[in-house]
PDB file of C-alpha atoms in Angstrom:
ATOM      1  CA  UNK A  28     -14.768-122.754  24.199  1.00 43.00           C
ATOM      2  CA  UNK A  29     -14.407-122.453  27.950  1.00 45.00           C
ATOM      3  CA  UNK A  30     -10.613-122.438  27.620  1.00 40.00           C
ATOM      4  CA  UNK A  31     -10.817-119.772  24.943  1.00 42.00           C
ATOM      5  CA  UNK A  32     -12.969-117.557  27.187  1.00 37.00           C
ATOM      6  CA  UNK A  33     -10.506-117.962  30.034  1.00 38.00           C
ATOM      7  CA  UNK A  34      -7.593-117.017  27.763  1.00 38.00           C
ATOM      8  CA  UNK A  35      -9.541-114.032  26.441  1.00 39.00           C
ATOM      9  CA  UNK A  36     -10.318-112.920  29.983  1.00 35.00           C
ATOM     10  CA  UNK A  37      -6.677-113.308  30.997  1.00 34.00           C
ATOM     11  CA  UNK A  38      -5.572-111.358  27.930  1.00 38.00           C
ATOM     12  CA  UNK A  39      -8.049-108.587  28.674  1.00 37.00           C
ATOM     13  CA  UNK A  40      -6.942-108.409  32.308  1.00 34.00           C
ATOM     14  CA  UNK A  41      -3.285-108.375  31.300  1.00 33.00           C
ATOM     15  CA  UNK A  42      -3.927-105.613  28.745  1.00 36.00           C
ATOM     16  CA  UNK A  43      -5.849-103.557  31.307  1.00 34.00           C
ATOM     17  CA  UNK A  44      -3.078-103.995  33.881  1.00 32.00           C
ATOM     18  CA  UNK A  45      -0.392-103.055  31.345  1.00 32.00           C
ATOM     19  CA  UNK A  46      -2.454-100.034  30.295  1.00 33.00           C
ATOM     20  CA  UNK A  47      -2.808 -98.918  33.889  1.00 30.00           C
ATOM     21  CA  UNK A  48       0.918 -99.307  34.428  1.00 28.00           C
ATOM     22  CA  UNK A  49       1.680 -97.246  31.320  1.00 28.00           C
ATOM     23  CA  UNK A  50      -0.816 -94.596  32.403  1.00 29.00           C
ATOM     24  CA  UNK A  51       0.666 -94.432  35.903  1.00 33.00           C
ATOM     25  CA  UNK A  52       4.153 -94.236  34.440  1.00 34.00           C
ATOM     26  CA  UNK A  53       3.316 -91.328  32.145  1.00 32.00           C
ATOM     27  CA  UNK A  54       1.399 -89.558  34.876  1.00 34.00           C
ATOM     28  CA  UNK A  55       4.536 -89.115  36.961  1.00 33.00           C
ATOM     29  CA  UNK A  56       7.006 -86.421  35.952  1.00 36.00           C
ATOM     30  CA  UNK A  57      10.698 -87.109  35.908  1.00 39.00           C
ATOM     31  CA  UNK A  58      13.026 -85.101  38.142  1.00 43.00           C
ATOM     32  CA  UNK A  59      13.981 -82.866  35.212  1.00 49.00           C
ATOM     33  CA  UNK A  60      10.420 -82.068  34.158  1.00 62.00           C
ATOM     34  CA  UNK A  61       8.456 -81.178  37.280  1.00 83.00           C
ATOM     35  CA  UNK A  62       6.138 -78.173  37.177  1.00 86.00           C
ATOM     36  CA  UNK A  63       8.196 -75.138  38.171  1.00 87.00           C
ATOM     37  CA  UNK A  64       7.958 -74.210  41.853  1.00 88.00           C
ATOM     38  CA  UNK A  65      10.094 -71.421  43.296  1.00 88.00           C
ATOM     39  CA  UNK A  66      11.691 -71.632  46.698  1.00 92.00           C
ATOM     40  CA  UNK A  67      10.381 -69.655  49.660  1.00 94.00           C
ATOM     41  CA  UNK A  68      12.947 -67.821  51.783  1.00 95.00           C
ATOM     42  CA  UNK A  69      13.597 -69.570  55.076  1.00 94.00           C
ATOM     43  CA  UNK A  70      16.021 -67.032  56.547  1.00 94.00           C
ATOM     44  CA  UNK A  71      16.876 -63.356  56.327  1.00 94.00           C
ATOM     45  CA  UNK A  72      19.066 -62.083  53.479  1.00 94.00           C
ATOM     46  CA  UNK A  73      17.983 -64.609  50.870  1.00 95.00           C
ATOM     47  CA  UNK A  74      17.033 -64.111  47.235  1.00 97.00           C
ATOM     48  CA  UNK A  75      14.905 -66.921  45.790  1.00 97.00           C
ATOM     49  CA  UNK A  76      13.093 -67.929  42.632  1.00 97.00           C
ATOM     50  CA  UNK A  77      12.722 -70.574  39.958  1.00 97.00           C
ATOM     51  CA  UNK A  78      14.382 -71.551  36.681  1.00 97.00           C
ATOM     52  CA  UNK A  79      11.924 -73.011  34.172  1.00 96.00           C
ATOM     53  CA  UNK A  80      11.611 -73.753  30.493  1.00 95.00           C
ATOM     54  CA  UNK A  81       9.135 -72.127  28.089  1.00 94.00           C
ATOM     55  CA  UNK A  82       6.553 -74.818  28.910  1.00 94.00           C
ATOM     56  CA  UNK A  83       6.653 -73.843  32.601  1.00 94.00           C
ATOM     57  CA  UNK A  84       8.520 -76.935  33.733  1.00 95.00           C
ATOM     58  CA  UNK A  85      11.298 -76.570  36.299  1.00 95.00           C
ATOM     59  CA  UNK A  86      14.864 -77.048  35.141  1.00 96.00           C
ATOM     60  CA  UNK A  87      16.758 -79.287  37.551  1.00 96.00           C
ATOM     61  CA  UNK A  88      20.487 -78.698  37.969  1.00 97.00           C
ATOM     62  CA  UNK A  89      20.689 -75.165  36.540  1.00 97.00           C
ATOM     63  CA  UNK A  90      23.182 -72.832  38.208  1.00 98.00           C
ATOM     64  CA  UNK A  91      22.114 -69.483  39.655  1.00 98.00           C
ATOM     65  CA  UNK A  92      24.786 -66.994  40.695  1.00 98.00           C
ATOM     66  CA  UNK A  93      24.160 -63.781  42.595  1.00 97.00           C
ATOM     67  CA  UNK A  94      26.530 -60.857  43.052  1.00 95.00           C
ATOM     68  CA  UNK A  95      26.004 -57.963  45.464  1.00 93.00           C
ATOM     69  CA  UNK A  96      27.413 -54.759  44.020  1.00 90.00           C
ATOM     70  CA  UNK A  97      28.231 -52.098  46.638  1.00 81.00           C
ATOM     71  CA  UNK A  98      27.814 -49.361  47.793  1.00 70.00           C
ATOM     72  CA  UNK A  99      27.704 -49.724  50.736  1.00 64.00           C
ATOM     73  CA  UNK A 100      29.281 -52.848  52.136  1.00 66.00           C
ATOM     74  CA  UNK A 101      31.539 -55.548  50.867  1.00 71.00           C
ATOM     75  CA  UNK A 102      30.852 -57.328  47.574  1.00 81.00           C
ATOM     76  CA  UNK A 103      29.374 -60.816  47.769  1.00 88.00           C
ATOM     77  CA  UNK A 104      29.025 -63.634  45.254  1.00 94.00           C
ATOM     78  CA  UNK A 105      27.275 -66.951  45.786  1.00 95.00           C
ATOM     79  CA  UNK A 106      26.020 -69.761  43.555  1.00 97.00           C
ATOM     80  CA  UNK A 107      23.503 -72.535  43.962  1.00 97.00           C
ATOM     81  CA  UNK A 108      22.003 -75.349  41.903  1.00 97.00           C
ATOM     82  CA  UNK A 109      18.282 -75.604  41.268  1.00 97.00           C
ATOM     83  CA  UNK A 110      16.252 -78.390  42.840  1.00 96.00           C
ATOM     84  CA  UNK A 111      14.065 -80.897  40.967  1.00 94.00           C
ATOM     85  CA  UNK A 112      11.309 -78.292  40.431  1.00 95.00           C
ATOM     86  CA  UNK A 113      13.754 -75.553  39.354  1.00 96.00           C
ATOM     87  CA  UNK A 114      13.578 -73.760  42.707  1.00 96.00           C
ATOM     88  CA  UNK A 115      16.563 -71.973  44.191  1.00 97.00           C
ATOM     89  CA  UNK A 116      17.603 -69.671  47.055  1.00 97.00           C
ATOM     90  CA  UNK A 117      20.854 -67.791  47.497  1.00 96.00           C
ATOM     91  CA  UNK A 118      21.959 -66.914  50.997  1.00 95.00           C
ATOM     92  CA  UNK A 119      23.403 -63.405  51.070  1.00 91.00           C
ATOM     93  CA  UNK A 120      25.655 -61.758  53.588  1.00 86.00           C
ATOM     94  CA  UNK A 121      24.270 -60.982  57.036  1.00 87.00           C
ATOM     95  CA  UNK A 122      23.423 -57.455  55.890  1.00 88.00           C
ATOM     96  CA  UNK A 123      22.458 -57.979  52.229  1.00 90.00           C
ATOM     97  CA  UNK A 124      18.864 -56.759  52.604  1.00 91.00           C
ATOM     98  CA  UNK A 125      20.007 -53.626  54.431  1.00 90.00           C
ATOM     99  CA  UNK A 126      22.716 -53.011  51.837  1.00 90.00           C
ATOM    100  CA  UNK A 127      20.224 -53.247  48.958  1.00 91.00           C
ATOM    101  CA  UNK A 128      17.823 -50.936  50.769  1.00 88.00           C
ATOM    102  CA  UNK A 129      20.789 -48.581  51.252  1.00 89.00           C
ATOM    103  CA  UNK A 130      21.797 -48.405  47.589  1.00 91.00           C
ATOM    104  CA  UNK A 131      23.599 -51.628  46.682  1.00 92.00           C
ATOM    105  CA  UNK A 132      22.288 -53.784  43.826  1.00 94.00           C
ATOM    106  CA  UNK A 133      22.182 -57.515  43.154  1.00 95.00           C
ATOM    107  CA  UNK A 134      22.852 -59.124  39.788  1.00 96.00           C
ATOM    108  CA  UNK A 135      21.554 -62.643  39.092  1.00 97.00           C
ATOM    109  CA  UNK A 136      22.593 -65.025  36.320  1.00 98.00           C
ATOM    110  CA  UNK A 137      20.996 -68.413  35.579  1.00 98.00           C
ATOM    111  CA  UNK A 138      22.381 -71.009  33.183  1.00 97.00           C
ATOM    112  CA  UNK A 139      21.569 -74.586  32.308  1.00 96.00           C
ATOM    113  CA  UNK A 140      24.691 -75.020  30.175  1.00 94.00           C
ATOM    114  CA  UNK A 141      22.870 -74.277  26.923  1.00 95.00           C
ATOM    115  CA  UNK A 142      21.121 -70.983  27.755  1.00 95.00           C
ATOM    116  CA  UNK A 143      21.848 -68.070  30.071  1.00 97.00           C
ATOM    117  CA  UNK A 144      19.615 -65.284  31.369  1.00 97.00           C
ATOM    118  CA  UNK A 145      20.439 -62.351  33.634  1.00 97.00           C
ATOM    119  CA  UNK A 146      18.479 -60.115  35.964  1.00 96.00           C
ATOM    120  CA  UNK A 147      20.680 -57.127  36.737  1.00 95.00           C
ATOM    121  CA  UNK A 148      20.440 -54.036  38.863  1.00 94.00           C
ATOM    122  CA  UNK A 149      18.083 -55.366  41.520  1.00 95.00           C
ATOM    123  CA  UNK A 150      17.879 -52.349  43.768  1.00 94.00           C
ATOM    124  CA  UNK A 151      15.579 -51.194  46.506  1.00 93.00           C
ATOM    125  CA  UNK A 152      12.494 -50.812  44.269  1.00 94.00           C
ATOM    126  CA  UNK A 153      12.776 -54.304  42.765  1.00 95.00           C
ATOM    127  CA  UNK A 154      13.732 -55.847  46.108  1.00 94.00           C
ATOM    128  CA  UNK A 155      10.666 -54.340  47.781  1.00 93.00           C
ATOM    129  CA  UNK A 156       8.356 -55.369  44.937  1.00 95.00           C
ATOM    130  CA  UNK A 157       9.626 -58.943  45.413  1.00 95.00           C
ATOM    131  CA  UNK A 158       9.780 -58.715  49.196  1.00 94.00           C
ATOM    132  CA  UNK A 159       8.990 -61.809  51.211  1.00 94.00           C
ATOM    133  CA  UNK A 160       7.075 -60.506  54.220  1.00 92.00           C
ATOM    134  CA  UNK A 161       6.993 -63.835  56.062  1.00 91.00           C
ATOM    135  CA  UNK A 162      10.211 -63.022  57.917  1.00 89.00           C
ATOM    136  CA  UNK A 163       9.152 -59.721  59.453  1.00 85.00           C
ATOM    137  CA  UNK A 164       9.133 -56.008  58.763  1.00 86.00           C
ATOM    138  CA  UNK A 165      11.120 -54.490  57.144  1.00 86.00           C
ATOM    139  CA  UNK A 166      11.485 -57.286  54.598  1.00 89.00           C
ATOM    140  CA  UNK A 167      14.712 -59.232  54.957  1.00 92.00           C
ATOM    141  CA  UNK A 168      14.470 -61.446  51.842  1.00 95.00           C
ATOM    142  CA  UNK A 169      13.041 -61.359  48.322  1.00 96.00           C
ATOM    143  CA  UNK A 170      11.480 -64.034  46.151  1.00 95.00           C
ATOM    144  CA  UNK A 171       9.900 -64.731  42.761  1.00 96.00           C
ATOM    145  CA  UNK A 172      12.974 -63.838  40.747  1.00 96.00           C
ATOM    146  CA  UNK A 173      12.208 -66.230  37.938  1.00 96.00           C
ATOM    147  CA  UNK A 174      14.170 -67.238  34.859  1.00 97.00           C
ATOM    148  CA  UNK A 175      12.952 -68.842  31.631  1.00 96.00           C
ATOM    149  CA  UNK A 176      15.712 -70.694  29.778  1.00 96.00           C
TER     150      UNK A 176
END
C-alpha cells in the first residue's frame, strides 16, 4: 500500500507538472500571433502603423509599401516588412512631411500574400490627424495607419 501511495503521488506530481508545462506553452503567443502593436516613429519623415488580422493579432512578415505622389517634390517609394507584432514604419524622404503638408499625398498598400488593403490619398488633413507629436512641432511623422487583412 505504501508503494501504491508513492506511485500515486508521483503520478499526480507528474500530471501537475505536465499540466503546468502545457499551460505555460499555450500562454505564450507564437511570433505570428502576437497582439497587434504599431510602431512609434523614431525619426522625422516616417509613416508608421500595424498590420493585424480580424482577431486583432499582428501579422508578422506582411509587406507595406508607401508611395509619395507629388506635387511638390520628387516621387518616393519604399517598402518594409512587419515585425512580430505586425508593426511597421516607412522612412520617407528628408522632406516628406513638408511635401505632404504642401499638397503631396501618400498611398499605402499592405499585403500578406493572401490579402491586400490600401490606404490612398493621405494628404495634409489625414497626416495631421495621425500626427506623431513626439518629434516636435510642426509634426514631422505620422502613425496609427493600421491595416486589417
